[in-house]
Amino acid sequence: MSSVNADRIPNNVHLADDKRLQRALEAWQPNFMRWWREMGPCGFQDDLVYLRTAVGVDAGDWAHFDYVKMPDYRWGIFLADPVADRTIGFGDAMGQPVWQQVPGEHRNTLRRLIVTQGDTEPASVEQQRKLGSSCPSVYDLRNLFQVNVEEGRHLWAMVYLLHSYFGRDGREEADALLQRRSGDPDRPRILGAFNEPCTDWLSFFMFAFFADRDGKFQLLALAESAFDPLSRTTRFMLTEEAHHMFVGETGVLRVVDRTAKIMAEHKKDGIDDVRKLGVIDLPTMQKYLNLWYSVSLDLFGGEISSNAASFFASGLKGRAKEEQCEDHTALSGHYAMDVPKDGSIQKEEVPLRNAMNEVLRDAYVDDCQRGVDKWNRAIASHGIPFELKLPNRRFHRHVGLYGGLWVDTQGDLLTEQQWKARRDEWLPSDADKSFVQSLMTKPISDPKQMAGWISAPKQGIKGRPVDFEYVRHGEA
Ligand SMILES: [Fe+2]
Ligand SMILES: [Fe+2]
């Protein structure tokens, strides 16, 4: 069991024993706080929020719930306990002891992997910073802030690795993580989906379902890493990430449930009729789904990737739940890939190691489908004949084999002109976005109320009622 030190930076990594590292992180801390004040949730920094704070890594007892002002949140550094005699679980060095230091030949690659993961954490806080002013309930407002503070902690997790193991380059990268800004044309965040605007709550729920789920799968793959500190830090991040999945999945579920219920009650199914009832029509939700799913698929990288092959070979990044795979070397296997060739899509056998991004994407797609099935069961329970569907994975892609192709939601190739003529059938149009925004013009700040476009959750947080005062405005 790890002991937790309650210094300025809560941690279970014996920070007090490493004065240089401690000083470096304590010097970074005020910059983080400046970033949080500037780019964190807008307008709620003095409110008391009923938040979960990680205080350790013991399975049943890792978090503490209480009211806290967000700037007083105790962002700490927590690594899952080491696994005794852990060995590398895949690739060319399979069976050898894991690394407690960064091997020189992998230094640049590992730093890049950590920076890329780390960059997504503050990016999502920036994307979501204005959502508080249109929250559908106090319960949802609290969940948004919970996700936000934990993304801040995930940034700390990556910055700890950069400071501890990558010397001066690592410190410079840690500073740069606070300097890029989501959506800023001059200094954007590294990955596309983390520069997309996320300015309404339907987008937020879709983001938490689709983009945070990419995070879950990247963390699962990094949890397999031969670099043991990375494995341990990502293993603990997954504990927090589960709540982000919950916020996305139940958020969309409550929106579709509300719409289907109102449609059934009023016996209406036309888009305009449904909108007049103050709920989001299901075809519009399908378009939001298409958008956030497709930009999230891009996060996994190219379908055929020599980088992915070398990450796997060298033990830097595995597959999700590698222990469940049969052949951990992946040297002989092949992957039947859909490859665009001469104006059509053809199957091509790709060496398995080169298809590792696609293997991870497959696991992600299956996981997404499970959530979509739940949403569809909610719609069906009201007797409404409509099914949400994941579009074909080639649709609206900007990265990899299908990047820049004009593909419809069925996966068929179109011309640019054909695609553009039908774009608004598949992706939110300006009119769709203004309609969604029109439902979310002011915050619901009475804990007893819920916006009309979303159902109440089944239960509250940590045994509290749904109408608990999860956020207390302006109290000292
Ligand atoms: Fe995160
Ligand atoms: Fe997350």
Short mmCIF file of C-alpha atoms and ligand atoms in Angstrom, two decimals:
data_model
loop_
_atom_site.label_atom_id
_atom_site.label_comp_id
_atom_site.label_asym_id
_atom_site.label_seq_id
_atom_site.Cartn_x
_atom_site.Cartn_y
_atom_site.Cartn_z
CA MET A 1 0.00 0.00 0.00
CA SER A 2 1.32 3.45 -0.86
CA SER A 3 1.52 6.13 1.73
CA VAL A 4 0.21 9.56 0.86
CA ASN A 5 2.14 12.70 1.68
CA ALA A 6 0.09 15.80 2.22
CA ASP A 7 2.65 18.37 1.15
CA ARG A 8 1.78 21.29 -1.06
CA ILE A 9 1.35 18.68 -3.76
CA PRO A 10 -0.46 15.59 -2.45
CA ASN A 11 1.31 12.51 -3.76
CA ASN A 12 2.18 8.88 -3.19
CA VAL A 13 5.52 9.11 -5.00
CA HIS A 14 7.67 10.25 -2.06
CA LEU A 15 8.07 13.68 -3.56
CA ALA A 16 9.55 15.04 -0.32
CA ASP A 17 12.53 12.70 -0.77
CA ASP A 18 13.44 14.27 -4.09
CA LYS A 19 13.97 17.95 -3.37
CA ARG A 20 14.93 18.88 -6.92
CA LEU A 21 11.81 17.35 -8.37
CA GLN A 22 9.67 18.80 -5.62
CA ARG A 23 11.04 22.29 -6.26
CA ALA A 24 10.51 21.93 -10.00
CA LEU A 25 6.89 20.87 -9.56
CA GLU A 26 6.28 23.57 -6.96
CA ALA A 27 7.58 26.07 -9.48
CA TRP A 28 5.20 24.72 -12.13
CA GLN A 29 2.23 24.78 -9.73
CA PRO A 30 1.57 28.57 -9.81
CA ASN A 31 1.67 28.45 -13.62
CA PHE A 32 -0.90 25.69 -13.54
CA MET A 33 -3.07 27.79 -11.20
CA ARG A 34 -2.76 30.78 -13.50
CA TRP A 35 -3.83 28.59 -16.40
CA TRP A 36 -6.76 27.18 -14.36
CA ARG A 37 -7.96 30.68 -13.44
CA GLU A 38 -7.65 31.88 -17.00
CA MET A 39 -8.86 28.80 -18.90
CA GLY A 40 -10.77 26.72 -16.32
CA PRO A 41 -14.56 26.86 -15.79
CA CYS A 42 -15.77 30.38 -16.42
CA GLY A 43 -17.71 32.14 -13.66
CA PHE A 44 -17.77 29.48 -10.93
CA GLN A 45 -14.35 29.73 -9.36
CA ASP A 46 -15.68 31.08 -6.05
CA ASP A 47 -18.52 28.58 -5.73
CA LEU A 48 -18.47 25.58 -3.45
CA VAL A 49 -18.73 22.40 -5.49
CA TYR A 50 -19.41 18.93 -4.12
CA LEU A 51 -16.38 17.21 -5.65
CA ARG A 52 -14.54 13.95 -5.51
CA THR A 53 -10.83 14.37 -4.77
CA ALA A 54 -8.34 11.54 -5.24
CA VAL A 55 -6.50 11.05 -1.97
CA GLY A 56 -4.81 7.69 -2.57
CA VAL A 57 -4.95 4.61 -4.76
CA ASP A 58 -6.51 1.96 -2.51
CA ALA A 59 -9.35 0.26 -4.36
CA GLY A 60 -12.26 0.97 -2.01
CA ASP A 61 -11.03 4.16 -0.50
CA TRP A 62 -9.24 6.31 -3.02
CA ALA A 63 -11.49 9.36 -3.07
CA HIS A 64 -12.90 11.93 -0.71
CA PHE A 65 -16.17 13.83 -1.40
CA ASP A 66 -16.79 17.29 -0.03
CA TYR A 67 -17.49 20.88 -0.92
CA VAL A 68 -14.47 22.65 -2.32
CA LYS A 69 -13.86 25.77 -4.34
CA MET A 70 -12.32 24.61 -7.59
CA PRO A 71 -9.10 26.64 -7.26
CA ASP A 72 -8.63 24.95 -3.85
CA TYR A 73 -8.97 21.48 -5.35
CA ARG A 74 -6.00 19.35 -4.26
CA TRP A 75 -4.50 18.23 -7.55
CA GLY A 76 -2.20 15.40 -6.60
CA ILE A 77 0.18 12.89 -8.12
CA PHE A 78 -0.95 9.32 -7.67
CA LEU A 79 0.51 6.22 -9.24
CA ALA A 80 -1.12 2.81 -8.90
CA ASP A 81 0.92 0.56 -6.62
CA PRO A 82 3.76 -1.24 -8.40
CA VAL A 83 3.20 -4.81 -9.51
CA ALA A 84 6.02 -6.90 -8.01
CA ASP A 85 8.45 -8.32 -10.58
CA ARG A 86 6.40 -6.94 -13.45
CA THR A 87 7.75 -7.93 -16.86
CA ILE A 88 7.12 -6.56 -20.33
CA GLY A 89 3.93 -8.18 -21.63
CA PHE A 90 4.35 -7.91 -25.41
CA GLY A 91 6.65 -7.07 -28.29
CA ASP A 92 10.30 -7.91 -28.88
CA ALA A 93 11.36 -7.52 -25.24
CA MET A 94 8.49 -9.64 -23.90
CA GLY A 95 9.34 -11.24 -20.56
CA GLN A 96 12.16 -8.83 -19.68
CA PRO A 97 11.84 -6.67 -16.56
CA VAL A 98 9.93 -3.40 -17.07
CA TRP A 99 11.88 -0.14 -17.06
CA GLN A 100 12.00 2.20 -14.08
CA GLN A 101 14.00 4.72 -16.12
CA VAL A 102 13.64 5.79 -19.73
CA PRO A 103 15.98 3.91 -22.07
CA GLY A 104 17.97 6.44 -24.11
CA GLU A 105 16.86 5.02 -27.45
CA HIS A 106 13.17 5.51 -26.55
CA ARG A 107 13.48 8.86 -24.87
CA ASN A 108 12.12 11.06 -27.67
CA THR A 109 9.32 8.70 -28.59
CA LEU A 110 8.14 8.25 -25.02
CA ARG A 111 8.25 11.97 -24.39
CA ARG A 112 6.12 12.52 -27.47
CA LEU A 113 3.58 9.92 -26.35
CA ILE A 114 3.33 11.51 -22.91
CA VAL A 115 3.08 15.05 -24.28
CA THR A 116 0.37 14.01 -26.75
CA GLN A 117 -1.68 12.38 -24.00
CA GLY A 118 -0.99 15.26 -21.60
CA ASP A 119 -2.08 17.87 -24.14
CA THR A 120 -5.61 16.46 -24.35
CA GLU A 121 -6.22 17.00 -20.63
CA PRO A 122 -6.05 20.82 -20.40
CA ALA A 123 -7.49 21.03 -23.93
CA SER A 124 -10.80 19.50 -22.86
CA VAL A 125 -11.04 21.86 -19.89
CA GLU A 126 -10.58 24.78 -22.30
CA GLN A 127 -13.22 23.40 -24.67
CA GLN A 128 -15.77 23.11 -21.88
CA ARG A 129 -15.05 26.25 -19.94
CA LYS A 130 -18.20 28.18 -20.85
CA LEU A 131 -20.73 25.39 -20.42
CA GLY A 132 -21.55 26.31 -16.82
CA SER A 133 -23.60 29.27 -18.00
CA SER A 134 -26.11 26.98 -19.74
CA CYS A 135 -26.21 23.93 -17.46
CA PRO A 136 -29.39 21.84 -17.53
CA SER A 137 -29.26 21.22 -13.77
CA VAL A 138 -27.07 21.70 -10.73
CA TYR A 139 -26.37 17.96 -10.80
CA ASP A 140 -24.98 18.25 -14.35
CA LEU A 141 -23.03 21.37 -13.46
CA ARG A 142 -21.27 19.44 -10.71
CA ASN A 143 -20.49 16.55 -13.06
CA LEU A 144 -18.99 18.96 -15.58
CA PHE A 145 -16.72 20.43 -12.91
CA GLN A 146 -15.80 16.96 -11.66
CA VAL A 147 -14.62 16.05 -15.14
CA ASN A 148 -12.78 19.37 -15.43
CA VAL A 149 -10.82 19.10 -12.18
CA GLU A 150 -9.89 15.51 -12.97
CA GLU A 151 -8.62 16.44 -16.43
CA GLY A 152 -6.50 18.96 -14.53
CA ARG A 153 -5.20 16.12 -12.37
CA HIS A 154 -4.45 14.05 -15.46
CA LEU A 155 -2.35 16.94 -16.68
CA TRP A 156 -0.46 16.77 -13.37
CA ALA A 157 0.02 13.03 -13.89
CA MET A 158 1.74 13.61 -17.24
CA VAL A 159 3.70 16.63 -16.02
CA TYR A 160 5.05 14.53 -13.15
CA LEU A 161 6.47 12.06 -15.68
CA LEU A 162 7.94 14.85 -17.81
CA HIS A 163 9.61 16.51 -14.83
CA SER A 164 10.83 13.28 -13.25
CA TYR A 165 12.20 11.41 -16.22
CA PHE A 166 12.93 13.81 -19.07
CA GLY A 167 15.12 16.51 -17.55
CA ARG A 168 15.17 19.90 -19.15
CA ASP A 169 13.24 18.84 -22.27
CA GLY A 170 10.55 17.49 -20.00
CA ARG A 171 10.29 20.74 -18.06
CA GLU A 172 10.01 22.71 -21.30
CA GLU A 173 7.27 20.40 -22.53
CA ALA A 174 5.45 20.80 -19.20
CA ASP A 175 5.50 24.57 -19.67
CA ALA A 176 4.30 24.26 -23.26
CA LEU A 177 1.31 22.21 -22.08
CA LEU A 178 0.07 25.37 -20.36
CA GLN A 179 0.76 27.57 -23.36
CA ARG A 180 -1.14 25.88 -26.19
CA ARG A 181 -4.85 26.71 -26.35
CA SER A 182 -7.73 24.70 -27.76
CA GLY A 183 -8.87 26.14 -31.08
CA ASP A 184 -6.18 28.83 -31.19
CA PRO A 185 -4.96 29.04 -34.81
CA ASP A 186 -1.46 30.15 -33.75
CA ARG A 187 -0.84 27.68 -30.91
CA PRO A 188 -3.50 24.96 -31.16
CA ARG A 189 -3.70 21.81 -29.11
CA ILE A 190 -1.97 18.85 -30.76
CA LEU A 191 -4.95 16.70 -31.80
CA GLY A 192 -7.87 17.76 -33.99
CA ALA A 193 -10.82 16.76 -31.79
CA PHE A 194 -9.36 18.85 -28.98
CA ASN A 195 -9.58 21.98 -31.07
CA GLU A 196 -13.27 21.50 -31.97
CA PRO A 197 -15.63 23.90 -30.24
CA CYS A 198 -17.74 22.23 -27.55
CA THR A 199 -20.16 24.99 -26.66
CA ASP A 200 -23.44 23.24 -25.94
CA TRP A 201 -24.38 20.43 -23.61
CA LEU A 202 -25.32 17.93 -26.30
CA SER A 203 -21.77 18.35 -27.63
CA PHE A 204 -20.39 18.01 -24.12
CA PHE A 205 -22.19 14.72 -23.49
CA MET A 206 -21.13 13.42 -26.93
CA PHE A 207 -17.57 14.57 -26.25
CA ALA A 208 -17.48 12.82 -22.87
CA PHE A 209 -18.84 9.67 -24.50
CA PHE A 210 -16.71 9.60 -27.66
CA ALA A 211 -13.57 11.69 -27.07
CA ASP A 212 -13.06 10.74 -23.41
CA ARG A 213 -13.53 7.13 -24.50
CA ASP A 214 -10.61 7.54 -26.89
CA GLY A 215 -8.77 8.66 -23.74
CA LYS A 216 -9.83 5.48 -21.99
CA PHE A 217 -8.41 3.32 -24.78
CA GLN A 218 -5.18 5.29 -25.06
CA LEU A 219 -4.77 4.91 -21.28
CA LEU A 220 -5.48 1.17 -21.52
CA ALA A 221 -2.78 0.85 -24.20
CA LEU A 222 -0.29 2.95 -22.19
CA ALA A 223 -1.09 0.99 -19.02
CA GLU A 224 0.62 -1.94 -20.79
CA SER A 225 3.79 0.08 -21.33
CA ALA A 226 7.21 -1.28 -20.45
CA PHE A 227 7.96 2.14 -18.94
CA ASP A 228 6.56 1.27 -15.53
CA PRO A 229 5.91 4.80 -14.17
CA LEU A 230 3.75 5.47 -17.26
CA SER A 231 1.90 2.21 -16.74
CA ARG A 232 1.25 2.98 -13.08
CA THR A 233 0.09 6.55 -13.64
CA THR A 234 -2.28 5.62 -16.48
CA ARG A 235 -3.70 2.72 -14.47
CA PHE A 236 -4.80 5.15 -11.79
CA MET A 237 -6.10 7.69 -14.32
CA LEU A 238 -8.46 5.00 -15.64
CA THR A 239 -10.14 4.91 -12.23
CA GLU A 240 -11.16 8.55 -12.63
CA GLU A 241 -11.88 8.20 -16.35
CA ALA A 242 -14.75 5.77 -15.59
CA HIS A 243 -16.79 8.70 -14.26
CA HIS A 244 -16.20 10.67 -17.46
CA MET A 245 -17.58 7.72 -19.47
CA PHE A 246 -20.57 7.69 -17.13
CA VAL A 247 -21.23 11.41 -17.62
CA GLY A 248 -21.20 11.02 -21.41
CA GLU A 249 -23.20 7.84 -21.64
CA THR A 250 -25.91 8.80 -19.15
CA GLY A 251 -25.98 12.38 -20.44
CA VAL A 252 -26.88 11.31 -23.99
CA LEU A 253 -29.16 8.61 -22.58
CA ARG A 254 -31.16 11.21 -20.64
CA VAL A 255 -31.44 13.47 -23.69
CA VAL A 256 -32.73 10.70 -25.99
CA ASP A 257 -35.01 9.42 -23.23
CA ARG A 258 -36.58 12.84 -22.77
CA THR A 259 -37.13 13.32 -26.50
CA ALA A 260 -38.64 9.86 -27.01
CA LYS A 261 -40.92 10.33 -24.01
CA ILE A 262 -42.21 13.70 -25.24
CA MET A 263 -42.64 12.34 -28.79
CA ALA A 264 -44.72 9.45 -27.45
CA GLU A 265 -46.83 11.66 -25.19
CA HIS A 266 -47.62 14.13 -27.94
CA LYS A 267 -47.70 11.58 -30.77
CA LYS A 268 -45.39 13.72 -32.89
CA ASP A 269 -42.46 12.63 -35.00
CA GLY A 270 -41.72 15.42 -37.52
CA ILE A 271 -38.50 17.30 -36.81
CA ASP A 272 -40.19 20.71 -36.57
CA ASP A 273 -43.06 19.37 -34.45
CA VAL A 274 -40.61 17.73 -32.05
CA ARG A 275 -38.50 20.88 -31.82
CA LYS A 276 -41.58 22.94 -31.01
CA LEU A 277 -42.05 20.72 -27.96
CA GLY A 278 -38.71 21.97 -26.62
CA VAL A 279 -36.69 18.79 -27.03
CA ILE A 280 -33.89 17.82 -29.40
CA ASP A 281 -35.16 15.75 -32.33
CA LEU A 282 -33.47 12.38 -32.81
CA PRO A 283 -32.13 13.06 -36.35
CA THR A 284 -30.22 16.05 -34.95
CA MET A 285 -28.79 13.86 -32.22
CA GLN A 286 -27.66 11.42 -34.91
CA LYS A 287 -25.75 14.27 -36.58
CA TYR A 288 -24.00 15.22 -33.34
CA LEU A 289 -23.15 11.57 -32.88
CA ASN A 290 -21.72 11.40 -36.42
CA LEU A 291 -19.54 14.44 -35.76
CA TRP A 292 -18.07 13.46 -32.39
CA TYR A 293 -17.62 9.82 -33.33
CA SER A 294 -15.74 10.66 -36.53
CA VAL A 295 -13.41 13.23 -34.97
CA SER A 296 -12.72 10.81 -32.12
CA LEU A 297 -11.86 7.97 -34.53
CA ASP A 298 -9.14 10.22 -35.95
CA LEU A 299 -7.49 10.32 -32.51
CA PHE A 300 -6.31 6.74 -32.90
CA GLY A 301 -3.98 7.66 -35.76
CA GLY A 302 -3.33 6.08 -39.15
CA GLU A 303 -4.76 2.65 -39.98
CA ILE A 304 -1.43 1.41 -41.31
CA SER A 305 1.32 2.83 -39.17
CA SER A 306 4.99 2.01 -38.87
CA ASN A 307 5.06 4.17 -35.71
CA ALA A 308 2.39 1.99 -34.14
CA ALA A 309 4.41 -1.08 -35.14
CA SER A 310 7.56 0.23 -33.52
CA PHE A 311 5.71 1.34 -30.35
CA PHE A 312 4.46 -2.24 -30.06
CA ALA A 313 7.77 -3.88 -30.94
CA SER A 314 9.70 -1.82 -28.40
CA GLY A 315 7.12 -2.23 -25.61
CA LEU A 316 6.13 1.45 -25.39
CA LYS A 317 2.42 0.97 -26.07
CA GLY A 318 0.42 -2.26 -26.12
CA ARG A 319 -3.12 -3.22 -26.96
CA ALA A 320 -6.05 -2.63 -24.61
CA LYS A 321 -6.03 -5.52 -22.12
CA GLU A 322 -3.01 -7.12 -23.74
CA GLU A 323 -3.26 -10.12 -21.38
CA GLN A 324 -6.44 -11.16 -23.20
CA CYS A 325 -4.65 -11.39 -26.54
CA GLU A 326 -3.26 -14.75 -27.56
CA ASP A 327 -0.07 -13.91 -29.38
CA HIS A 328 1.83 -11.15 -27.56
CA THR A 329 4.53 -10.81 -30.21
CA ALA A 330 2.04 -10.15 -33.05
CA LEU A 331 4.80 -11.08 -35.47
CA SER A 332 2.99 -13.57 -37.65
CA GLY A 333 -0.58 -12.22 -37.67
CA HIS A 334 -2.28 -10.13 -40.34
CA TYR A 335 -5.16 -7.71 -40.31
CA ALA A 336 -7.66 -7.56 -43.20
CA MET A 337 -7.80 -3.82 -43.80
CA ASP A 338 -10.26 -1.91 -46.00
CA VAL A 339 -7.96 0.09 -48.22
CA PRO A 340 -9.10 2.70 -50.75
CA LYS A 341 -7.63 1.84 -54.13
CA ASP A 342 -8.49 2.95 -57.67
CA GLY A 343 -11.76 4.53 -56.63
CA SER A 344 -13.05 1.64 -54.54
CA ILE A 345 -12.45 0.00 -51.18
CA GLN A 346 -10.46 -3.25 -51.27
CA LYS A 347 -9.35 -5.71 -48.62
CA GLU A 348 -5.62 -5.85 -48.03
CA GLU A 349 -3.68 -8.01 -45.60
CA VAL A 350 -1.54 -5.81 -43.36
CA PRO A 351 1.10 -7.17 -40.93
CA LEU A 352 -0.59 -7.08 -37.54
CA ARG A 353 1.98 -4.84 -35.89
CA ASN A 354 1.38 -2.17 -38.52
CA ALA A 355 -2.35 -2.36 -37.81
CA MET A 356 -2.10 -1.73 -34.05
CA ASN A 357 -3.91 1.62 -34.24
CA GLU A 358 -6.76 -0.11 -36.03
CA VAL A 359 -6.81 -2.93 -33.48
CA LEU A 360 -7.22 -0.36 -30.70
CA ARG A 361 -9.85 1.47 -32.77
CA ASP A 362 -11.78 -1.82 -33.15
CA ALA A 363 -11.95 -2.21 -29.37
CA TYR A 364 -13.11 1.40 -29.12
CA VAL A 365 -15.82 0.93 -31.76
CA ASP A 366 -17.20 -2.12 -29.91
CA ASP A 367 -17.26 -0.15 -26.68
CA CYS A 368 -19.08 2.76 -28.37
CA GLN A 369 -21.63 0.35 -29.83
CA ARG A 370 -22.53 -0.93 -26.35
CA GLY A 371 -23.46 2.63 -25.32
CA VAL A 372 -25.44 3.26 -28.51
CA ASP A 373 -27.39 0.05 -27.88
CA LYS A 374 -28.39 1.37 -24.47
CA TRP A 375 -29.57 4.64 -25.99
CA ASN A 376 -31.63 2.71 -28.54
CA ARG A 377 -33.23 0.61 -25.83
CA ALA A 378 -34.30 3.84 -24.10
CA ILE A 379 -35.86 5.14 -27.34
CA ALA A 380 -37.61 1.80 -27.98
CA SER A 381 -38.98 1.73 -24.42
CA HIS A 382 -41.20 4.68 -25.39
CA GLY A 383 -42.39 2.89 -28.52
CA ILE A 384 -40.55 5.25 -30.89
CA PRO A 385 -39.27 3.53 -34.07
CA PHE A 386 -35.87 5.23 -34.42
CA GLU A 387 -32.38 3.87 -34.00
CA LEU A 388 -29.17 5.81 -33.54
CA LYS A 389 -26.29 4.29 -35.50
CA LEU A 390 -22.55 4.63 -35.52
CA PRO A 391 -21.67 5.80 -39.03
CA ASN A 392 -19.17 3.82 -41.06
CA ARG A 393 -15.70 4.47 -39.71
CA ARG A 394 -14.55 5.93 -43.04
CA PHE A 395 -17.07 8.76 -42.78
CA HIS A 396 -15.73 12.31 -42.22
CA ARG A 397 -12.18 11.32 -41.45
CA HIS A 398 -9.18 13.63 -41.55
CA VAL A 399 -6.41 11.26 -40.51
CA GLY A 400 -5.15 8.01 -41.99
CA LEU A 401 -6.24 6.01 -45.03
CA TYR A 402 -9.64 7.66 -45.27
CA GLY A 403 -8.52 11.19 -44.49
CA GLY A 404 -9.58 13.56 -47.23
CA LEU A 405 -11.89 11.03 -48.94
CA TRP A 406 -15.52 11.93 -49.49
CA VAL A 407 -17.39 9.08 -47.85
CA ASP A 408 -21.03 8.85 -46.79
CA THR A 409 -22.23 7.42 -43.48
CA GLN A 410 -22.59 3.97 -45.11
CA GLY A 411 -18.91 4.02 -46.04
CA ASP A 412 -19.41 4.52 -49.79
CA LEU A 413 -17.15 6.80 -51.80
CA LEU A 414 -18.70 9.93 -53.29
CA THR A 415 -17.35 12.86 -55.24
CA GLU A 416 -16.57 16.03 -53.34
CA GLN A 417 -19.54 17.72 -54.96
CA GLN A 418 -21.94 14.91 -54.05
CA TRP A 419 -20.67 14.89 -50.48
CA LYS A 420 -20.91 18.62 -49.99
CA ALA A 421 -24.44 18.67 -51.38
CA ARG A 422 -25.48 16.21 -48.68
CA ARG A 423 -23.26 17.38 -45.83
CA ASP A 424 -26.09 18.78 -43.73
CA GLU A 425 -27.89 15.42 -43.78
CA TRP A 426 -25.01 13.95 -41.81
CA LEU A 427 -23.40 16.67 -39.74
CA PRO A 428 -24.95 19.46 -37.64
CA SER A 429 -25.87 22.41 -39.87
CA ASP A 430 -25.73 25.99 -38.64
CA ALA A 431 -29.51 25.81 -38.19
CA ASP A 432 -29.23 22.62 -36.12
CA LYS A 433 -26.59 24.21 -33.93
CA SER A 434 -28.63 27.35 -33.37
CA PHE A 435 -31.66 25.25 -32.49
CA VAL A 436 -29.68 23.25 -29.92
CA GLN A 437 -28.17 26.46 -28.53
CA SER A 438 -31.64 28.03 -28.33
CA LEU A 439 -32.63 25.42 -25.74
CA MET A 440 -29.60 26.27 -23.63
CA THR A 441 -29.53 30.00 -23.16
CA LYS A 442 -29.47 30.20 -19.38
CA PRO A 443 -28.32 28.05 -16.48
CA ILE A 444 -30.70 26.10 -14.26
CA SER A 445 -29.48 27.05 -10.81
CA ASP A 446 -32.31 25.74 -8.63
CA PRO A 447 -31.31 22.20 -7.54
CA LYS A 448 -34.96 21.13 -7.78
CA GLN A 449 -35.20 21.96 -11.48
CA MET A 450 -34.14 20.17 -14.65
CA ALA A 451 -34.07 21.66 -18.17
CA GLY A 452 -36.96 20.52 -20.34
CA TRP A 453 -34.79 18.82 -22.96
CA ILE A 454 -33.25 16.23 -20.64
CA SER A 455 -34.60 13.60 -18.23
CA ALA A 456 -33.59 13.59 -14.59
CA PRO A 457 -30.85 11.11 -13.69
CA LYS A 458 -31.87 7.94 -11.85
CA GLN A 459 -29.77 8.80 -8.82
CA GLY A 460 -27.52 11.49 -7.41
CA ILE A 461 -23.83 11.44 -6.56
CA LYS A 462 -22.40 9.39 -3.71
CA GLY A 463 -25.81 8.57 -2.24
CA ARG A 464 -26.99 12.18 -2.29
CA PRO A 465 -30.40 12.95 -3.82
CA VAL A 466 -30.65 14.21 -7.41
CA ASP A 467 -31.82 17.62 -6.14
CA PHE A 468 -28.94 17.98 -3.67
CA GLU A 469 -27.26 21.37 -3.72
CA TYR A 470 -24.16 20.11 -5.52
CA VAL A 471 -22.99 23.64 -6.27
CA ARG A 472 -23.42 26.45 -3.75
CA HIS A 473 -23.18 29.80 -5.35
CA GLY A 474 -20.91 32.51 -4.04
CA GLU A 475 -20.52 31.26 -0.47
CA ALA A 476 -17.34 31.70 1.44
FE FE B 1 -8.18 12.70 -18.78
FE FE B 2 -11.57 12.21 -19.24
#
